[in-house]
Amino acid sequence: MAENRIPADAVNPADVPYKTLYTGARMPGLGIGTFGSDSVPGEKIAAAVEDAVLSGYRMVDCGACYGNEQLIGESLEHVFEAGIKREDLFIISKVWNDMHGKGDVLLACAKTLRDLRLDYLDMYFVHWPFPNYHAPGCDVDARNPESRPYIHEEFMACWRQMERLVDMGLVKQIGVSNVTIPKLKLILRDCRIKPAVNEMELHPAFQQEELYNFCRENGIEIIGYCPIGSPARPERDRMPDDVVDTQLPEVQAVAKAHGDHPAVTCLKWAVKRGHTPIPFSTTRKNYMSNLRASFEDPITDEELELLKKAERGCRLVKGHVFLWEGAKDWQDLWDIDGTIPGWNGYGK
């Protein structure tokens, strides 16, 4: 019987807040991430996904480059056998950088659907806005000689394939990830199907207010990755001056007021602010606490204001491994001065 698979302490999915996309689709206000930072075995992640969905999660954020979609597909099959309906889940995946070429996006999506054992995805992202590939598990000094800056015509050729996936019914919504305002302005100008969601790094020490507001003004919902500061991120994404969100005085003050762990406060900040965090955990106590943070004992308006002061401008996922020859440093990936470095003169 299906009910025998549902844990006694499962959360009612109806208690979790939902976002309505411009397409009319409903997206859960908190999901579970599946990137194990190149260190957590795929089997462990898949087991956590299976239990998490049975325990009330309805969003799973996957990615082809995470290398575990085939294992997660088995978990999804198990939860469907337990009585969870496909239409009640919001399953996300992403096309990786080495599959932007002509015809490749369809192939990538087909493999993801096969691995996840699904007929369609609720959301499909372009993982990064350029085809700069790096091998899984590489270190911070790794460079691909074929890497290049953002070239809008190339991105739009990839986006046209994403749009066709929607036309074909293989994907319900499409979105962007790791983009900037200058890039997003070009995409919005030239797209036929507007991105429904932007997935971006968001945590109290890195609030990206300008990009956040730009998305809001353009009807684009927001998913935030690294919502508690990604303490288990790969070494290639670590720098000596990085900030630890859970140690910030503003975060600790709000956590103390609610009797919460500071990590829970980071999630409550995301939900109160209005975006969807996707924390990663394979520890049941933690991922259940994360889910309950989406609706239990929310922070106040005053505490949200206090947490604005936690902003430190600390980007954790800097993207060094995607740099191209001639780039100054990782900041060139993020159009810091409002322009897209390297694009106009590239290849001339």
GROMACS .gro file of N, CA, C and O in nm, residues 244-312:
model
  276
  244VAL      N    1   3.143   3.308   0.573
  244VAL     CA    2   3.060   3.196   0.616
  244VAL      C    3   2.927   3.254   0.666
  244VAL      O    4   2.922   3.317   0.772
  245ASP      N    5   2.820   3.231   0.591
  245ASP     CA    6   2.691   3.294   0.622
  245ASP      C    7   2.643   3.262   0.763
  245ASP      O    8   2.590   3.350   0.832
  246THR      N    9   2.658   3.137   0.804
  246THR     CA   10   2.604   3.096   0.934
  246THR      C   11   2.678   3.160   1.051
  246THR      O   12   2.632   3.152   1.164
  247GLN      N   13   2.793   3.224   1.023
  247GLN     CA   14   2.868   3.291   1.130
  247GLN      C   15   2.846   3.442   1.132
  247GLN      O   16   2.899   3.511   1.219
  248LEU      N   17   2.767   3.493   1.039
  248LEU     CA   18   2.741   3.637   1.036
  248LEU      C   19   2.659   3.679   1.157
  248LEU      O   20   2.562   3.610   1.194
  249PRO      N   21   2.690   3.790   1.219
  249PRO     CA   22   2.617   3.831   1.340
  249PRO      C   23   2.468   3.853   1.315
  249PRO      O   24   2.385   3.823   1.402
  250GLU      N   25   2.432   3.907   1.198
  250GLU     CA   26   2.291   3.930   1.168
  250GLU      C   27   2.214   3.797   1.160
  250GLU      O   28   2.102   3.786   1.211
  251VAL      N   29   2.276   3.699   1.096
  251VAL     CA   30   2.213   3.566   1.084
  251VAL      C   31   2.201   3.501   1.221
  251VAL      O   32   2.097   3.445   1.257
  252GLN      N   33   2.307   3.512   1.299
  252GLN     CA   34   2.306   3.448   1.431
  252GLN      C   35   2.205   3.515   1.525
  252GLN      O   36   2.140   3.447   1.605
  253ALA      N   37   2.187   3.644   1.511
  253ALA     CA   38   2.090   3.715   1.596
  253ALA      C   39   1.948   3.668   1.566
  253ALA      O   40   1.869   3.642   1.659
  254VAL      N   41   1.913   3.654   1.439
  254VAL     CA   42   1.779   3.608   1.402
  254VAL      C   43   1.761   3.461   1.442
  254VAL      O   44   1.655   3.421   1.491
  255ALA      N   45   1.865   3.382   1.423
  255ALA     CA   46   1.857   3.241   1.461
  255ALA      C   47   1.831   3.227   1.611
  255ALA      O   48   1.747   3.146   1.654
  256LYS      N   49   1.900   3.307   1.690
  256LYS     CA   50   1.883   3.301   1.835
  256LYS      C   51   1.741   3.339   1.875
  256LYS      O   52   1.681   3.276   1.964
  257ALA      N   53   1.685   3.439   1.807
  257ALA     CA   54   1.549   3.485   1.840
  257ALA      C   55   1.445   3.377   1.815
  257ALA      O   56   1.340   3.375   1.881
  258HIS      N   57   1.472   3.288   1.721
  258HIS     CA   58   1.376   3.182   1.687
  258HIS      C   59   1.416   3.045   1.743
  258HIS      O   60   1.342   2.947   1.723
  259GLY      N   61   1.531   3.037   1.806
  259GLY     CA   62   1.579   2.908   1.854
  259GLY      C   63   1.616   2.815   1.740
  259GLY      O   64   1.604   2.693   1.751
  260ASP      N   65   1.662   2.872   1.627
  260ASP     CA   66   1.695   2.795   1.508
  260ASP      C   67   1.845   2.783   1.491
  260ASP      O   68   1.924   2.865   1.540
  261HIS      N   69   1.884   2.682   1.412
  261HIS     CA   70   2.021   2.677   1.363
  261HIS      C   71   2.036   2.789   1.260
  261HIS      O   72   1.943   2.817   1.185
  262PRO      N   73   2.151   2.855   1.254
  262PRO     CA   74   2.168   2.963   1.155
  262PRO      C   75   2.143   2.919   1.011
  262PRO      O   76   2.099   3.002   0.929
  263ALA      N   77   2.165   2.792   0.979
  263ALA     CA   78   2.136   2.744   0.843
  263ALA      C   79   1.987   2.754   0.814
  263ALA      O   80   1.946   2.788   0.702
  264VAL      N   81   1.904   2.725   0.913
  264VAL     CA   82   1.759   2.736   0.897
  264VAL      C   83   1.719   2.882   0.877
  264VAL      O   84   1.631   2.914   0.796
  265THR      N   85   1.786   2.971   0.947
  265THR     CA   86   1.759   3.114   0.929
  265THR      C   87   1.786   3.158   0.785
  265THR      O   88   1.710   3.237   0.728
  266CYS      N   89   1.893   3.105   0.725
  266CYS     CA   90   1.924   3.139   0.586
  266CYS      C   91   1.809   3.098   0.494
  266CYS      O   92   1.774   3.170   0.399
  267LEU      N   93   1.750   2.984   0.520
  267LEU     CA   94   1.638   2.937   0.438
  267LEU      C   95   1.513   3.020   0.464
  267LEU      O   96   1.440   3.055   0.371
  268LYS      N   97   1.488   3.052   0.588
  268LYS     CA   98   1.372   3.136   0.620
  268LYS      C   99   1.386   3.274   0.557
  268LYS      O  100   1.287   3.335   0.515
  269TRP      N  101   1.509   3.324   0.551
  269TRP     CA  102   1.533   3.452   0.483
  269TRP      C  103   1.494   3.441   0.336
  269TRP      O  104   1.426   3.530   0.282
  270ALA      N  105   1.533   3.333   0.270
  270ALA     CA  106   1.501   3.315   0.128
  270ALA      C  107   1.350   3.313   0.106
  270ALA      O  108   1.298   3.379   0.016
  271VAL      N  109   1.280   3.236   0.188
  271VAL     CA  110   1.135   3.221   0.172
  271VAL      C  111   1.065   3.355   0.200
  271VAL      O  112   0.975   3.396   0.127
  272LYS      N  113   1.108   3.424   0.305
  272LYS     CA  114   1.048   3.554   0.338
  272LYS      C  115   1.075   3.655   0.229
  272LYS      O  116   0.987   3.737   0.194
  273ARG      N  117   1.193   3.650   0.172
  273ARG     CA  118   1.228   3.745   0.067
  273ARG      C  119   1.146   3.718  -0.059
  273ARG      O  120   1.115   3.810  -0.135
  274GLY      N  121   1.112   3.591  -0.082
  274GLY     CA  122   1.022   3.560  -0.191
  274GLY      C  123   1.077   3.474  -0.302
  274GLY      O  124   1.014   3.459  -0.406
  275HIS      N  125   1.196   3.415  -0.282
  275HIS     CA  126   1.247   3.323  -0.383
  275HIS      C  127   1.252   3.181  -0.330
  275HIS      O  128   1.222   3.156  -0.213
  276THR      N  129   1.287   3.087  -0.416
  276THR     CA  130   1.283   2.945  -0.383
  276THR      C  131   1.424   2.891  -0.362
  276THR      O  132   1.503   2.883  -0.457
  277PRO      N  133   1.461   2.856  -0.239
  277PRO     CA  134   1.592   2.797  -0.215
  277PRO      C  135   1.592   2.647  -0.243
  277PRO      O  136   1.488   2.581  -0.233
  278ILE      N  137   1.710   2.595  -0.279
  278ILE     CA  138   1.722   2.451  -0.307
  278ILE      C  139   1.839   2.393  -0.227
  278ILE      O  140   1.943   2.355  -0.283
  279PRO      N  141   1.825   2.385  -0.095
  279PRO     CA  142   1.935   2.333  -0.013
  279PRO      C  143   1.963   2.187  -0.044
  279PRO      O  144   1.873   2.109  -0.075
  280PHE      N  145   2.091   2.151  -0.033
  280PHE     CA  146   2.133   2.013  -0.053
  280PHE      C  147   2.164   1.950   0.082
  280PHE      O  148   2.234   2.009   0.164
  281SER      N  149   2.114   1.831   0.104
  281SER     CA  150   2.151   1.752   0.222
  281SER      C  151   2.113   1.607   0.198
  281SER      O  152   2.013   1.579   0.131
  282THR      N  153   2.194   1.517   0.250
  282THR     CA  154   2.157   1.375   0.247
  282THR      C  155   2.130   1.324   0.389
  282THR      O  156   2.108   1.204   0.409
  283THR      N  157   2.127   1.415   0.485
  283THR     CA  158   2.097   1.379   0.624
  283THR      C  159   1.950   1.407   0.652
  283THR      O  160   1.906   1.522   0.640
  284ARG      N  161   1.876   1.304   0.687
  284ARG     CA  162   1.731   1.319   0.699
  284ARG      C  163   1.690   1.428   0.797
  284ARG      O  164   1.601   1.509   0.767
  285LYS      N  165   1.754   1.433   0.910
  285LYS     CA  166   1.721   1.538   1.008
  285LYS      C  167   1.733   1.676   0.945
  285LYS      O  168   1.647   1.763   0.966
  286ASN      N  169   1.836   1.696   0.865
  286ASN     CA  170   1.859   1.828   0.805
  286ASN      C  171   1.762   1.859   0.693
  286ASN      O  172   1.706   1.968   0.686
  287TYR      N  173   1.741   1.762   0.601
  287TYR     CA  174   1.652   1.798   0.490
  287TYR      C  175   1.507   1.809   0.533
  287TYR      O  176   1.429   1.883   0.472
  288MET      N  177   1.469   1.742   0.639
  288MET     CA  178   1.333   1.762   0.689
  288MET      C  179   1.321   1.897   0.760
  288MET      O  180   1.221   1.968   0.746
  289SER      N  181   1.425   1.936   0.833
  289SER     CA  182   1.426   2.068   0.896
  289SER      C  183   1.423   2.177   0.789
  289SER      O  184   1.354   2.278   0.805
  290ASN      N  185   1.496   2.154   0.679
  290ASN     CA  186   1.497   2.251   0.569
  290ASN      C  187   1.356   2.271   0.512
  290ASN      O  188   1.314   2.384   0.486
  291LEU      N  189   1.285   2.161   0.492
  291LEU     CA  190   1.151   2.171   0.433
  291LEU      C  191   1.055   2.243   0.527
  291LEU      O  192   0.977   2.329   0.484
  292ARG      N  193   1.065   2.213   0.655
  292ARG     CA  194   0.976   2.279   0.751
  292ARG      C  195   1.007   2.428   0.763
  292ARG      O  196   0.918   2.508   0.796
  293ALA      N  197   1.130   2.466   0.732
  293ALA     CA  198   1.168   2.607   0.738
  293ALA      C  199   1.090   2.692   0.638
  293ALA      O  200   1.083   2.814   0.653
  294SER      N  201   1.030   2.627   0.538
  294SER     CA  202   0.956   2.703   0.437
  294SER      C  203   0.822   2.754   0.488
  294SER      O  204   0.762   2.841   0.425
  295PHE      N  205   0.775   2.703   0.602
  295PHE     CA  206   0.645   2.749   0.652
  295PHE      C  207   0.635   2.761   0.803
  295PHE      O  208   0.543   2.826   0.853
  296GLU      N  209   0.727   2.704   0.879
  296GLU     CA  210   0.718   2.710   1.025
  296GLU      C  211   0.787   2.835   1.079
  296GLU      O  212   0.900   2.867   1.039
  297ASP      N  213   0.723   2.905   1.169
  297ASP     CA  214   0.782   3.015   1.244
  297ASP      C  215   0.864   3.109   1.155
  297ASP      O  216   0.985   3.123   1.170
  298PRO      N  217   0.798   3.175   1.058
  298PRO     CA  218   0.871   3.261   0.964
  298PRO      C  219   0.936   3.380   1.034
  298PRO      O  220   0.893   3.422   1.142
  299ILE      N  221   1.037   3.435   0.971
  299ILE     CA  222   1.099   3.555   1.026
  299ILE      C  223   1.007   3.674   1.001
  299ILE      O  224   0.920   3.670   0.914
  300THR      N  225   1.028   3.780   1.076
  300THR     CA  226   0.942   3.899   1.068
  300THR      C  227   0.994   3.996   0.962
  300THR      O  228   1.107   3.984   0.913
  301ASP      N  229   0.913   4.096   0.929
  301ASP     CA  230   0.957   4.201   0.837
  301ASP      C  231   1.080   4.273   0.892
  301ASP      O  232   1.172   4.309   0.817
  302GLU      N  233   1.081   4.295   1.023
  302GLU     CA  234   1.194   4.363   1.085
  302GLU      C  235   1.321   4.278   1.075
  302GLU      O  236   1.431   4.332   1.051
  303GLU      N  237   1.306   4.148   1.092
  303GLU     CA  238   1.422   4.060   1.081
  303GLU      C  239   1.471   4.051   0.936
  303GLU      O  240   1.592   4.041   0.911
  304LEU      N  241   1.380   4.059   0.840
  304LEU     CA  242   1.420   4.063   0.700
  304LEU      C  243   1.504   4.187   0.674
  304LEU      O  244   1.606   4.181   0.602
  305GLU      N  245   1.464   4.299   0.731
  305GLU     CA  246   1.541   4.423   0.717
  305GLU      C  247   1.679   4.409   0.780
  305GLU      O  248   1.779   4.455   0.725
  306LEU      N  249   1.684   4.345   0.898
  306LEU     CA  250   1.813   4.324   0.964
  306LEU      C  251   1.905   4.239   0.876
  306LEU      O  252   2.025   4.267   0.863
  307LEU      N  253   1.848   4.136   0.813
  307LEU     CA  254   1.930   4.045   0.732
  307LEU      C  255   1.977   4.110   0.602
  307LEU      O  256   2.071   4.061   0.539
  308LYS      N  257   1.915   4.222   0.561
  308LYS     CA  258   1.971   4.297   0.447
  308LYS      C  259   2.113   4.343   0.479
  308LYS      O  260   2.197   4.356   0.390
  309LYS      N  261   2.139   4.367   0.607
  309LYS     CA  262   2.271   4.413   0.649
  309LYS      C  263   2.376   4.302   0.650
  309LYS      O  264   2.495   4.329   0.671
  310ALA      N  265   2.330   4.179   0.625
  310ALA     CA  266   2.425   4.067   0.615
  310ALA      C  267   2.496   4.064   0.480
  310ALA      O  268   2.591   3.988   0.461
  311GLU      N  269   2.451   4.147   0.387
  311GLU     CA  270   2.513   4.152   0.254
  311GLU      C  271   2.663   4.181   0.265
  311GLU      O  272   2.703   4.279   0.326
  312ARG      N  273   2.744   4.095   0.207
  312ARG     CA  274   2.889   4.115   0.205
  312ARG      C  275   2.945   4.113   0.063
  312ARG      O  276   3.066   4.119   0.044
   0.00000   0.00000   0.00000
